[in-house]
Amino acid sequence: MMTTTTPVKAEARNLSFFYNGGNHALKGVNMPLYENKITALIGPSGCGKSTFLRCFNRMHDLYPGNKYEGQIVMHPDNTNILEKSVDPIEVRMRISMVFQKPNPFPKSIYENVAYGLRVRGENNKRMLDDKVEEALKGAALWNEVKDRQQDLAFNLSGGQQQRLCIARALATDPEIMLFDEPTSALDPIATANIEELMSELKNKLTILVVTHNMQQAARVSDYTAYMYLGELMEYGDTDTIFTRPTRKETEDYITGKFG
Amino acid sequence: MLAALSAVFTTVAIVGILLYESYGFFEHVALKDFLTDTVWTPLFENPRYGILPLVSGTLTITGVALMIAIPIGTISAIYLSEFASHKVRETVKPILELLEGVPTIVFGYFALLFITPLLQKIFPGLPTFNMLSPGIVVGIMIIPYIASVSEDAMRAVPMSMREGSYAMGATRFQTAIRVVTPAAISGIVAAYILGISRAIGETMVVAIAAGQQPNLTFNPMESAATITAYIVQVAMGDLPHGSIGYQSIFAAGLVLMLMTLTLNLIGHMTRKKFSERY
Ligand SMILES: Nc1ncnc2c1ncn2[C@@H]1O[C@H](COP(=O)(O)OP(=O)(O)OP(=O)(O)O)[C@@H](O)[C@H]1O
Ligand SMILES: [Mg+2]
């Protein structure tokens, strides 16, 4: 594995997850997320990628009966964010998420981006204006929308909406950003924009991205994890995984022989 | 298909009769008098045909009803859709639907025999027949309707939108108020509008508890009559077919139909706009 001094931002330790019915969707996953790096999560449909990702912002807490076991430890403070005593809202303030399908709110472009700050009680207009501008610039959307920030977000194109969702997630200065197949609903040009954006964003934060697109994983990520049936089968730096995977299953999946 | 055809046929027939009899009415009564006179006494010796007192009664009772039904109905919908557990929701919804089916005459006597005496304890000068009591009761009647239609609209908001809000660190309350409610707003407004048209069309409660005196006032503490109350009152009497008094109920009915038709059109348009979004 890696012999590097890159600091670890967060790590899953022996993480298991059970859906309501008892479906054992994650089985003892151990995996680091390196700081200011992009980690890609690949694997066949239903292997548990989204389930794993959504543990990081405690999204599963929204539905009754779901159960976590093990830990996700965040650094440098060493907090286990799955601990019952940790408020999921606190976790979501540190770790934000971009979804598969753009899901803007029924509000203006401006209010979409300001949302995370508003729910934290921020109402200072100057402060919000600055933050919104900064986030829209960070999401490479500023030039396209700066003159129509009061327009309804639904009027943007799909790719713009996804960048708006990235801006929204950025506005609160998260430490980690989760992406669940962020480009699967987008055309190739919008996809290339988002990929480029992710590569820029990693200078500021740590990224975990689920993707079904092998080229995308190879292009954007620094580390790659291959999951199968709820288990982490192989993990390493992306070059190694894509050129010299140690396991036959990984190679078969990457080369498209399987999955 | 047959059912749909017969519904269309019935509707056309009703509208036809309304128009035909109203035409007879307006041969005797100038439209200007109908719309501007302030007294409605078609059955008196010296009849006057101003529809305004009936319209004011209708609007006052509807207004009182909405002040009750909109806040309570909306809050109930938000609670049921966003806060109640599955079990609570599955228990409450059928009860709401059951309430919608209670015969309105029951509500009428509830207003007259229970709410009015109660209100008279608070407002000693309140006459036995007044608009406040039936207004409140009509409001109670349409709460289930507003609540269940609004709740449907809120439940139709995709989960992904709520998740987006939670993922930004919002609480359940913030998500309900700032994201789900605006996302469902056109459905909620449609529920209000359909609720209003039901309040306008409500007959029995008003006929029983408001008194049957057409009265040009917007003061809910007074007695008055509404369009529908007038229609039942006259229809239950034995006016000769073809007399002007008989025709007056069709002219009143036409006004009622135009009011509810307009509201229903607006309601369905907002609703359609809302269903297109997802
Ligand atoms: N809400 C749920 N309740 C019960 N089981 C679920 C639920 N969501 C997902 N699962 C199951 O958990 C397993 C992992 O699902 P998950 O969505 O994490 O897969 P995935 O790797 O993200 O797949 P895809 O690539 O299709 O998005 C699957 O077997 C799935 O059927
Ligand atoms: Mg998935």
PDB file of C-alpha atoms in Angstrom, chain B residues 77-236:
ATOM      1  CA  ALA B  77     -50.467  19.131   6.735  1.00  0.00           C
ATOM      2  CA  ILE B  78     -46.903  20.106   7.642  1.00  0.00           C
ATOM      3  CA  TYR B  79     -47.086  18.057  10.792  1.00  0.00           C
ATOM      4  CA  LEU B  80     -48.513  15.002   9.066  1.00  0.00           C
ATOM      5  CA  SER B  81     -46.175  15.128   6.115  1.00  0.00           C
ATOM      6  CA  GLU B  82     -42.905  16.066   7.805  1.00  0.00           C
ATOM      7  CA  PHE B  83     -43.092  15.201  11.479  1.00  0.00           C
ATOM      8  CA  ALA B  84     -45.632  12.474  12.181  1.00  0.00           C
ATOM      9  CA  SER B  85     -44.443   8.898  12.309  1.00  0.00           C
ATOM     10  CA  HIS B  86     -45.742   6.497   9.720  1.00  0.00           C
ATOM     11  CA  LYS B  87     -48.111   5.058  12.292  1.00  0.00           C
ATOM     12  CA  VAL B  88     -49.618   8.391  13.305  1.00  0.00           C
ATOM     13  CA  ARG B  89     -50.097   9.368   9.673  1.00  0.00           C
ATOM     14  CA  GLU B  90     -51.768   6.087   8.809  1.00  0.00           C
ATOM     15  CA  THR B  91     -54.165   6.562  11.718  1.00  0.00           C
ATOM     16  CA  VAL B  92     -54.979  10.227  11.197  1.00  0.00           C
ATOM     17  CA  LYS B  93     -55.477  10.274   7.433  1.00  0.00           C
ATOM     18  CA  PRO B  94     -58.463   7.899   7.396  1.00  0.00           C
ATOM     19  CA  ILE B  95     -60.014   9.890  10.235  1.00  0.00           C
ATOM     20  CA  LEU B  96     -59.650  13.052   8.187  1.00  0.00           C
ATOM     21  CA  GLU B  97     -61.289  11.366   5.242  1.00  0.00           C
ATOM     22  CA  LEU B  98     -64.081  10.177   7.507  1.00  0.00           C
ATOM     23  CA  LEU B  99     -64.667  13.735   8.717  1.00  0.00           C
ATOM     24  CA  GLU B 100     -65.022  14.843   5.130  1.00  0.00           C
ATOM     25  CA  GLY B 101     -67.960  12.456   4.832  1.00  0.00           C
ATOM     26  CA  VAL B 102     -70.004  13.703   7.795  1.00  0.00           C
ATOM     27  CA  PRO B 103     -73.363  15.033   6.509  1.00  0.00           C
ATOM     28  CA  THR B 104     -73.241  18.807   6.621  1.00  0.00           C
ATOM     29  CA  ILE B 105     -76.613  19.044   8.370  1.00  0.00           C
ATOM     30  CA  VAL B 106     -74.875  17.549  11.415  1.00  0.00           C
ATOM     31  CA  PHE B 107     -72.405  20.409  11.306  1.00  0.00           C
ATOM     32  CA  GLY B 108     -75.304  22.838  10.930  1.00  0.00           C
ATOM     33  CA  TYR B 109     -76.909  21.786  14.192  1.00  0.00           C
ATOM     34  CA  PHE B 110     -73.485  21.590  15.801  1.00  0.00           C
ATOM     35  CA  ALA B 111     -73.089  25.279  14.942  1.00  0.00           C
ATOM     36  CA  LEU B 112     -76.540  26.310  16.110  1.00  0.00           C
ATOM     37  CA  LEU B 113     -76.800  24.227  19.264  1.00  0.00           C
ATOM     38  CA  PHE B 114     -73.218  24.053  20.451  1.00  0.00           C
ATOM     39  CA  ILE B 115     -70.934  26.702  18.956  1.00  0.00           C
ATOM     40  CA  THR B 116     -73.397  29.602  19.060  1.00  0.00           C
ATOM     41  CA  PRO B 117     -74.223  29.199  22.798  1.00  0.00           C
ATOM     42  CA  LEU B 118     -70.498  28.846  23.456  1.00  0.00           C
ATOM     43  CA  LEU B 119     -69.785  32.060  21.547  1.00  0.00           C
ATOM     44  CA  GLN B 120     -72.598  33.833  23.342  1.00  0.00           C
ATOM     45  CA  LYS B 121     -70.745  33.212  26.596  1.00  0.00           C
ATOM     46  CA  ILE B 122     -67.794  35.095  25.139  1.00  0.00           C
ATOM     47  CA  PHE B 123     -69.804  37.743  23.257  1.00  0.00           C
ATOM     48  CA  PRO B 124     -73.022  38.250  25.277  1.00  0.00           C
ATOM     49  CA  GLY B 125     -74.591  40.441  22.579  1.00  0.00           C
ATOM     50  CA  LEU B 126     -74.275  37.817  19.868  1.00  0.00           C
ATOM     51  CA  PRO B 127     -77.648  37.005  18.280  1.00  0.00           C
ATOM     52  CA  THR B 128     -78.748  33.386  18.018  1.00  0.00           C
ATOM     53  CA  PHE B 129     -78.402  33.607  14.287  1.00  0.00           C
ATOM     54  CA  ASN B 130     -75.065  35.052  13.234  1.00  0.00           C
ATOM     55  CA  MET B 131     -72.358  34.438  10.681  1.00  0.00           C
ATOM     56  CA  LEU B 132     -69.503  33.843  13.115  1.00  0.00           C
ATOM     57  CA  SER B 133     -70.694  30.474  14.337  1.00  0.00           C
ATOM     58  CA  PRO B 134     -71.431  28.903  10.936  1.00  0.00           C
ATOM     59  CA  GLY B 135     -68.229  30.503   9.629  1.00  0.00           C
ATOM     60  CA  ILE B 136     -66.202  28.735  12.301  1.00  0.00           C
ATOM     61  CA  VAL B 137     -67.991  25.461  11.682  1.00  0.00           C
ATOM     62  CA  VAL B 138     -67.560  25.662   7.907  1.00  0.00           C
ATOM     63  CA  GLY B 139     -63.890  26.300   8.679  1.00  0.00           C
ATOM     64  CA  ILE B 140     -63.733  23.173  10.802  1.00  0.00           C
ATOM     65  CA  MET B 141     -65.462  21.277   8.005  1.00  0.00           C
ATOM     66  CA  ILE B 142     -62.897  22.202   5.403  1.00  0.00           C
ATOM     67  CA  ILE B 143     -59.821  21.680   7.606  1.00  0.00           C
ATOM     68  CA  PRO B 144     -59.604  17.984   6.697  1.00  0.00           C
ATOM     69  CA  TYR B 145     -59.912  18.872   3.065  1.00  0.00           C
ATOM     70  CA  ILE B 146     -57.199  21.523   3.107  1.00  0.00           C
ATOM     71  CA  ALA B 147     -54.992  19.362   5.302  1.00  0.00           C
ATOM     72  CA  SER B 148     -55.215  16.270   3.147  1.00  0.00           C
ATOM     73  CA  VAL B 149     -54.785  18.017  -0.212  1.00  0.00           C
ATOM     74  CA  SER B 150     -51.848  20.059   1.123  1.00  0.00           C
ATOM     75  CA  GLU B 151     -50.341  16.971   2.656  1.00  0.00           C
ATOM     76  CA  ASP B 152     -50.523  15.168  -0.670  1.00  0.00           C
ATOM     77  CA  ALA B 153     -48.721  18.100  -2.269  1.00  0.00           C
ATOM     78  CA  MET B 154     -45.990  18.021   0.357  1.00  0.00           C
ATOM     79  CA  ARG B 155     -45.556  14.288   0.115  1.00  0.00           C
ATOM     80  CA  ALA B 156     -45.092  14.665  -3.618  1.00  0.00           C
ATOM     81  CA  VAL B 157     -41.943  16.709  -3.013  1.00  0.00           C
ATOM     82  CA  PRO B 158     -39.128  14.323  -3.873  1.00  0.00           C
ATOM     83  CA  MET B 159     -37.057  12.928  -1.026  1.00  0.00           C
ATOM     84  CA  SER B 160     -33.903  14.063  -2.819  1.00  0.00           C
ATOM     85  CA  MET B 161     -34.884  17.675  -2.165  1.00  0.00           C
ATOM     86  CA  ARG B 162     -35.250  17.045   1.555  1.00  0.00           C
ATOM     87  CA  GLU B 163     -31.960  15.180   1.595  1.00  0.00           C
ATOM     88  CA  GLY B 164     -30.319  18.166  -0.070  1.00  0.00           C
ATOM     89  CA  SER B 165     -31.544  20.329   2.767  1.00  0.00           C
ATOM     90  CA  TYR B 166     -30.510  17.952   5.524  1.00  0.00           C
ATOM     91  CA  ALA B 167     -27.120  17.542   3.878  1.00  0.00           C
ATOM     92  CA  MET B 168     -26.617  21.293   4.283  1.00  0.00           C
ATOM     93  CA  GLY B 169     -27.060  20.911   8.035  1.00  0.00           C
ATOM     94  CA  ALA B 170     -30.687  22.004   8.187  1.00  0.00           C
ATOM     95  CA  THR B 171     -32.981  20.740  10.922  1.00  0.00           C
ATOM     96  CA  ARG B 172     -36.213  18.949  10.259  1.00  0.00           C
ATOM     97  CA  PHE B 173     -38.159  22.107  11.007  1.00  0.00           C
ATOM     98  CA  GLN B 174     -36.011  24.232   8.694  1.00  0.00           C
ATOM     99  CA  THR B 175     -36.371  21.637   5.958  1.00  0.00           C
ATOM    100  CA  ALA B 176     -40.148  21.553   6.343  1.00  0.00           C
ATOM    101  CA  ILE B 177     -40.568  25.337   6.318  1.00  0.00           C
ATOM    102  CA  ARG B 178     -37.848  26.508   3.981  1.00  0.00           C
ATOM    103  CA  VAL B 179     -37.722  23.746   1.392  1.00  0.00           C
ATOM    104  CA  VAL B 180     -40.704  21.393   1.424  1.00  0.00           C
ATOM    105  CA  THR B 181     -43.402  24.046   1.859  1.00  0.00           C
ATOM    106  CA  PRO B 182     -42.142  26.329  -0.936  1.00  0.00           C
ATOM    107  CA  ALA B 183     -41.654  23.292  -3.162  1.00  0.00           C
ATOM    108  CA  ALA B 184     -45.271  22.284  -2.581  1.00  0.00           C
ATOM    109  CA  ILE B 185     -46.640  25.809  -2.622  1.00  0.00           C
ATOM    110  CA  SER B 186     -48.709  25.592  -5.763  1.00  0.00           C
ATOM    111  CA  GLY B 187     -50.345  22.394  -4.499  1.00  0.00           C
ATOM    112  CA  ILE B 188     -51.006  24.057  -1.172  1.00  0.00           C
ATOM    113  CA  VAL B 189     -52.497  27.121  -2.846  1.00  0.00           C
ATOM    114  CA  ALA B 190     -54.658  24.839  -4.951  1.00  0.00           C
ATOM    115  CA  ALA B 191     -55.877  23.219  -1.725  1.00  0.00           C
ATOM    116  CA  TYR B 192     -56.784  26.650  -0.373  1.00  0.00           C
ATOM    117  CA  ILE B 193     -58.647  27.593  -3.502  1.00  0.00           C
ATOM    118  CA  LEU B 194     -60.569  24.355  -3.643  1.00  0.00           C
ATOM    119  CA  GLY B 195     -61.286  24.819   0.076  1.00  0.00           C
ATOM    120  CA  ILE B 196     -62.590  28.328  -0.573  1.00  0.00           C
ATOM    121  CA  SER B 197     -64.882  27.103  -3.283  1.00  0.00           C
ATOM    122  CA  ARG B 198     -66.228  24.492  -0.907  1.00  0.00           C
ATOM    123  CA  ALA B 199     -66.858  27.124   1.738  1.00  0.00           C
ATOM    124  CA  ILE B 200     -68.665  29.302  -0.777  1.00  0.00           C
ATOM    125  CA  GLY B 201     -70.817  26.414  -1.861  1.00  0.00           C
ATOM    126  CA  GLU B 202     -71.606  25.238   1.657  1.00  0.00           C
ATOM    127  CA  THR B 203     -75.346  25.367   2.284  1.00  0.00           C
ATOM    128  CA  MET B 204     -76.806  23.533   5.236  1.00  0.00           C
ATOM    129  CA  VAL B 205     -74.640  24.903   8.018  1.00  0.00           C
ATOM    130  CA  VAL B 206     -75.363  28.434   6.919  1.00  0.00           C
ATOM    131  CA  ALA B 207     -79.048  27.898   6.277  1.00  0.00           C
ATOM    132  CA  ILE B 208     -79.426  26.506   9.768  1.00  0.00           C
ATOM    133  CA  ALA B 209     -77.201  28.758  11.851  1.00  0.00           C
ATOM    134  CA  ALA B 210     -76.886  32.132  10.115  1.00  0.00           C
ATOM    135  CA  GLY B 211     -80.530  33.149  10.040  1.00  0.00           C
ATOM    136  CA  GLN B 212     -82.096  33.631   6.657  1.00  0.00           C
ATOM    137  CA  GLN B 213     -82.176  37.390   6.423  1.00  0.00           C
ATOM    138  CA  PRO B 214     -80.241  38.810   3.479  1.00  0.00           C
ATOM    139  CA  ASN B 215     -78.232  41.582   5.031  1.00  0.00           C
ATOM    140  CA  LEU B 216     -75.610  43.735   3.373  1.00  0.00           C
ATOM    141  CA  THR B 217     -72.871  43.526   5.989  1.00  0.00           C
ATOM    142  CA  PHE B 218     -69.434  42.089   6.502  1.00  0.00           C
ATOM    143  CA  ASN B 219     -69.845  41.946  10.284  1.00  0.00           C
ATOM    144  CA  PRO B 220     -69.763  38.284  11.338  1.00  0.00           C
ATOM    145  CA  MET B 221     -71.642  39.133  14.533  1.00  0.00           C
ATOM    146  CA  GLU B 222     -74.793  39.838  12.551  1.00  0.00           C
ATOM    147  CA  SER B 223     -77.215  37.445  10.978  1.00  0.00           C
ATOM    148  CA  ALA B 224     -77.354  37.160   7.218  1.00  0.00           C
ATOM    149  CA  ALA B 225     -78.063  34.812   4.365  1.00  0.00           C
ATOM    150  CA  THR B 226     -75.768  33.445   1.709  1.00  0.00           C
ATOM    151  CA  ILE B 227     -76.460  32.546  -1.880  1.00  0.00           C
ATOM    152  CA  THR B 228     -76.815  28.860  -1.129  1.00  0.00           C
ATOM    153  CA  ALA B 229     -78.902  29.455   1.981  1.00  0.00           C
ATOM    154  CA  TYR B 230     -81.288  31.534  -0.086  1.00  0.00           C
ATOM    155  CA  ILE B 231     -81.513  28.835  -2.714  1.00  0.00           C
ATOM    156  CA  VAL B 232     -82.511  26.080  -0.267  1.00  0.00           C
ATOM    157  CA  GLN B 233     -84.873  28.371   1.555  1.00  0.00           C
ATOM    158  CA  VAL B 234     -86.762  29.206  -1.609  1.00  0.00           C
ATOM    159  CA  ALA B 235     -86.475  25.797  -3.193  1.00  0.00           C
ATOM    160  CA  MET B 236     -88.078  24.235  -0.120  1.00  0.00           C
TER     161      MET B 236
END
